[in-house]
Amino acid sequence: MEIVIKFFGSIGRGANSFFGHLSRISSLVSDTFYWIFVAPYKGKSIRWKSTFVQMVRMGYESLPIVCLIAFFVGLIIAMQSAYQLKQFGAIIYVANLTAVSITRELAPLLTAIVITGRSGSAITAEIGTMKVSEEIDALKTMGLNTISYLVVPKTLAMLIMLPCLTIIADFIGILGGYFISIATLDIASVRYVNQTVSALAFKDVFGGLVKSGFFALIIAVIGCYEGLNVEGGAEGVGKSTTKSVVTSIFLIIAADVFFTGLFYATF
């Protein structure tokens, strides 16, 4: 009997903790959207200077690593698809597979994961350090709203820069497939470009951008939420940063499954 009580007790505590986190995250998202879309019409301005600084950190400074990874992924997809398609004499369809898989799936997903590791963790560490050093309490004492001052610039910057990085990753990934095809598969440059253009549809690029917008929201909200709930000093900052990255990547992949089913399911 005692084992049964412990079992159901653990399930109840887990469910209570889960719904508690869900409620606080929903409240954070609601407050953030209020300060972005409603508050400016009531005379409360957005901190655009801070937003621009965050855009440079999240977007411009992430550009080299995003481009390098997208280029390598384009090379890999082209080589893998060529290995299979060569058996059927359909080597030209390397262009189709590379372009579609990059724009629909790999560019949004890999860019989001890279930005999670680079910028999502930085958001949590920055806000968490402010929390343990009582800087956030000082902001509240000065009458500043924490969401408006800290969360809104980071969320806006992420919502703007992640889709931009995804578009660049689309182009660079396709470029990687183009180079490997021209160099090793004896496909004419014009033919490869024409095949890529004919394979791509507006839906492919648009679907990737919709995904990247939601991925950006996940990274920013989870990063800020974990930072605002840090406990236990420097050790707590480290734990929350790790938790932020793991949770964000899990939610990004779960959201990717949802959007792939929504856009491309055949059932």
Coordinates of C-alpha atoms in Angstrom, one line a residue:
M1 CA 0.0 0.0 0.0
E2 CA 2.8 2.4 0.9
I3 CA 4.5 1.8 -2.5
V4 CA 1.2 2.6 -4.3
I5 CA 0.9 5.9 -2.2
K6 CA 4.5 6.8 -3.1
F7 CA 3.9 6.0 -6.8
F8 CA 0.8 8.2 -7.1
G9 CA 2.3 10.8 -4.9
S10 CA 5.3 11.2 -7.2
I11 CA 3.0 11.4 -10.2
G12 CA 0.9 14.1 -8.5
R13 CA 4.0 16.1 -7.5
G14 CA 5.4 15.8 -11.1
A15 CA 2.0 17.0 -12.6
N16 CA 1.8 19.8 -10.1
S17 CA 5.3 21.0 -11.0
F18 CA 4.7 20.7 -14.7
F19 CA 1.4 22.7 -14.7
G20 CA 3.1 25.3 -12.4
H21 CA 5.9 25.8 -14.9
L22 CA 3.3 25.9 -17.8
S23 CA 1.2 28.5 -16.0
R24 CA 4.3 30.8 -15.3
I25 CA 5.6 30.4 -18.9
S26 CA 2.1 31.3 -20.2
S27 CA 2.0 34.3 -18.0
L28 CA 5.5 35.4 -19.2
V29 CA 4.5 35.0 -22.9
S30 CA 1.3 37.0 -22.2
D31 CA 3.2 39.8 -20.5
T32 CA 5.9 39.9 -23.2
F33 CA 3.3 40.2 -26.0
Y34 CA 1.5 43.0 -24.0
W35 CA 4.7 45.0 -23.7
I36 CA 5.5 44.5 -27.4
F37 CA 2.1 45.0 -29.1
V38 CA -0.1 46.9 -26.6
A39 CA 2.0 49.0 -24.3
P40 CA 3.6 51.1 -27.2
Y41 CA 0.0 52.4 -27.9
K42 CA -0.2 53.6 -24.3
G43 CA 2.9 55.7 -24.5
K44 CA 5.3 53.1 -23.1
S45 CA 8.1 52.7 -25.6
I46 CA 10.2 49.7 -26.5
R47 CA 13.9 49.8 -25.7
W48 CA 15.0 49.8 -29.4
K49 CA 18.7 50.6 -28.6
S50 CA 19.0 47.5 -26.4
T51 CA 17.0 45.5 -29.0
F52 CA 19.5 46.5 -31.7
V53 CA 22.4 45.5 -29.4
Q54 CA 20.8 42.1 -28.9
M55 CA 20.2 41.7 -32.7
V56 CA 23.9 42.2 -33.3
R57 CA 24.9 39.6 -30.7
M58 CA 22.3 37.1 -31.7
G59 CA 22.4 37.6 -35.5
Y60 CA 25.5 39.2 -36.8
E61 CA 27.9 37.5 -34.4
S62 CA 26.3 34.1 -35.0
L63 CA 26.5 34.5 -38.8
P64 CA 29.9 32.7 -39.3
I65 CA 29.0 29.6 -37.4
V66 CA 25.5 29.3 -39.0
C67 CA 26.9 29.7 -42.5
L68 CA 29.7 27.2 -41.9
I69 CA 27.3 24.6 -40.5
A70 CA 24.7 25.2 -43.3
F71 CA 27.5 24.9 -46.0
F72 CA 28.7 21.5 -44.5
V73 CA 25.1 20.2 -44.2
G74 CA 24.5 21.1 -47.9
L75 CA 27.7 19.2 -48.9
I76 CA 26.6 16.2 -46.8
I77 CA 23.0 16.1 -48.2
A78 CA 24.3 16.3 -51.8
M79 CA 26.8 13.5 -51.2
Q80 CA 24.3 11.2 -49.5
S81 CA 21.6 11.7 -52.1
A82 CA 24.0 11.3 -55.0
Y83 CA 25.2 8.0 -53.5
Q84 CA 21.6 6.6 -53.7
L85 CA 20.4 8.4 -56.9
K86 CA 23.4 7.3 -58.9
Q87 CA 22.1 3.7 -58.8
F88 CA 18.9 4.8 -60.7
G89 CA 20.6 7.2 -63.1
A90 CA 18.7 10.1 -61.6
I91 CA 21.7 12.1 -60.4
I92 CA 20.1 15.4 -61.4
Y93 CA 17.6 15.0 -58.6
V94 CA 20.4 15.7 -56.1
A95 CA 19.4 19.4 -56.7
N96 CA 15.8 18.7 -55.7
L97 CA 16.6 16.7 -52.6
T98 CA 19.2 19.2 -51.4
A99 CA 17.1 22.3 -52.0
V100 CA 13.9 20.9 -50.5
S101 CA 15.4 19.2 -47.5
I102 CA 17.5 22.3 -46.7
T103 CA 14.6 24.8 -46.9
R104 CA 11.9 22.7 -45.4
E105 CA 13.7 21.1 -42.6
L106 CA 17.5 21.4 -42.0
A107 CA 18.1 25.1 -42.2
P108 CA 15.4 26.1 -39.7
L109 CA 16.1 23.3 -37.3
L110 CA 19.9 23.5 -37.3
T111 CA 19.9 27.3 -37.1
A112 CA 17.6 27.2 -34.1
I113 CA 19.7 24.6 -32.4
V114 CA 22.9 26.6 -33.0
I115 CA 21.3 29.8 -31.7
T116 CA 19.9 27.9 -28.7
G117 CA 23.4 26.9 -27.7
R118 CA 24.9 30.3 -28.4
S119 CA 22.3 32.9 -27.5
G120 CA 19.6 31.0 -25.5
S121 CA 22.3 30.0 -23.0
A122 CA 23.7 33.5 -22.9
I123 CA 20.2 34.9 -22.2
T124 CA 19.7 32.6 -19.2
A125 CA 23.3 33.2 -17.9
E126 CA 22.9 37.0 -18.2
I127 CA 19.5 37.3 -16.5
G128 CA 20.4 34.6 -13.9
T129 CA 23.5 36.4 -12.9
M130 CA 21.5 39.6 -12.5
K131 CA 19.0 37.6 -10.4
V132 CA 21.6 36.2 -8.0
S133 CA 23.4 39.5 -7.7
E134 CA 20.0 41.2 -6.8
E135 CA 20.3 43.5 -9.8
I136 CA 16.7 42.6 -10.8
D137 CA 15.5 43.5 -7.3
A138 CA 17.3 46.9 -7.8
L139 CA 15.5 47.4 -11.1
K140 CA 12.1 46.8 -9.5
T141 CA 13.0 49.2 -6.6
M142 CA 13.7 51.9 -9.3
G143 CA 10.2 51.3 -10.7
L144 CA 11.4 49.5 -13.9
N145 CA 9.3 46.6 -15.2
T146 CA 11.5 43.5 -15.6
I147 CA 9.6 42.2 -18.6
S148 CA 9.8 45.5 -20.5
Y149 CA 13.5 46.1 -19.5
L150 CA 15.0 42.7 -19.9
V151 CA 12.7 40.2 -21.7
V152 CA 11.2 42.3 -24.5
P153 CA 14.5 43.4 -26.2
K154 CA 15.8 39.9 -26.2
T155 CA 12.5 38.4 -27.5
L156 CA 12.2 41.0 -30.2
A157 CA 15.8 40.5 -31.3
M158 CA 15.4 36.8 -31.5
L159 CA 12.1 37.0 -33.4
I160 CA 13.7 39.3 -36.0
M161 CA 17.1 37.6 -36.3
L162 CA 16.3 33.9 -36.4
P163 CA 14.2 34.0 -39.6
C164 CA 16.9 36.2 -41.2
L165 CA 19.6 33.6 -40.3
T166 CA 17.4 30.8 -41.6
I167 CA 17.0 32.5 -45.0
I168 CA 20.8 32.9 -45.1
A169 CA 21.3 29.3 -44.1
D170 CA 18.9 28.2 -46.9
F171 CA 21.0 30.0 -49.5
I172 CA 24.4 28.8 -48.1
G173 CA 23.1 25.2 -47.7
I174 CA 21.9 25.1 -51.3
L175 CA 25.3 26.6 -52.3
G176 CA 27.1 23.7 -50.6
G177 CA 25.1 21.2 -52.6
Y178 CA 25.8 23.2 -55.8
F179 CA 29.5 23.1 -55.2
I180 CA 29.8 19.4 -54.5
S181 CA 27.5 18.6 -57.5
I182 CA 29.5 20.7 -59.9
A183 CA 32.8 19.4 -58.7
T184 CA 32.1 15.7 -58.4
L185 CA 28.9 14.8 -60.3
D186 CA 29.5 16.4 -63.7
I187 CA 26.2 18.3 -63.6
A188 CA 26.3 21.6 -65.6
S189 CA 26.0 24.7 -63.5
V190 CA 23.0 26.1 -65.4
R191 CA 21.2 22.7 -65.3
Y192 CA 21.7 22.4 -61.5
V193 CA 20.4 26.0 -60.9
N194 CA 17.3 25.4 -63.2
Q195 CA 16.6 22.1 -61.4
T196 CA 16.8 23.8 -58.0
V197 CA 14.5 26.6 -59.0
S198 CA 11.9 24.2 -60.4
A199 CA 12.0 22.0 -57.3
L200 CA 11.5 24.8 -54.8
A201 CA 8.0 26.1 -54.1
F202 CA 7.0 29.2 -52.1
K203 CA 5.5 26.8 -49.4
D204 CA 8.9 25.3 -48.8
V205 CA 10.6 28.6 -47.9
F206 CA 7.5 30.1 -46.1
G207 CA 7.1 26.9 -44.0
G208 CA 10.7 27.1 -42.9
L209 CA 10.2 30.8 -41.9
V210 CA 7.1 30.0 -39.9
K211 CA 9.0 27.3 -38.1
S212 CA 11.9 29.6 -37.3
G213 CA 9.5 32.3 -35.9
F214 CA 8.1 29.8 -33.4
F215 CA 11.6 28.4 -32.7
A216 CA 12.7 32.0 -31.9
L217 CA 9.9 32.4 -29.4
I218 CA 10.7 29.1 -27.7
I219 CA 14.4 30.0 -27.3
A220 CA 13.8 33.6 -26.0
V221 CA 11.0 32.6 -23.6
I222 CA 12.7 29.5 -22.2
G223 CA 16.0 31.4 -21.8
C224 CA 14.3 34.3 -20.0
Y225 CA 12.1 32.1 -17.9
E226 CA 15.0 30.0 -16.6
G227 CA 17.1 33.1 -16.0
L228 CA 14.3 34.8 -14.0
N229 CA 13.9 31.6 -11.8
V230 CA 17.5 31.0 -11.0
E231 CA 18.1 29.9 -7.4
G232 CA 21.3 29.0 -5.5
G233 CA 24.1 31.4 -6.7
A234 CA 26.6 30.7 -9.3
E235 CA 25.9 26.9 -9.2
G236 CA 22.2 27.7 -9.8
V237 CA 23.1 29.8 -12.9
G238 CA 25.0 26.9 -14.4
K239 CA 22.2 24.5 -13.7
S240 CA 19.5 26.8 -15.2
T241 CA 21.7 27.5 -18.3
T242 CA 22.0 23.8 -19.0
K243 CA 18.3 23.3 -18.3
S244 CA 17.4 26.2 -20.6
V245 CA 19.4 24.7 -23.5
V246 CA 18.1 21.1 -23.0
T247 CA 14.4 22.3 -22.7
S248 CA 14.7 24.6 -25.7
I249 CA 16.1 21.9 -28.0
F250 CA 13.4 19.4 -26.8
L251 CA 10.6 21.9 -27.5
I252 CA 12.1 23.0 -30.8
I253 CA 12.2 19.4 -32.1
A254 CA 8.6 18.8 -30.7
A255 CA 7.4 21.9 -32.5
D256 CA 9.3 20.8 -35.7
V257 CA 7.3 17.5 -35.6
F258 CA 4.1 19.4 -35.2
F259 CA 4.7 21.8 -38.1
T260 CA 6.0 19.1 -40.4
G261 CA 2.8 17.2 -39.8
L262 CA 0.8 20.4 -40.3
F263 CA 2.4 21.3 -43.6
Y264 CA 3.5 18.1 -45.2
A265 CA 1.5 15.2 -43.7
T266 CA 0.0 12.8 -46.3
F267 CA -2.5 11.2 -44.0

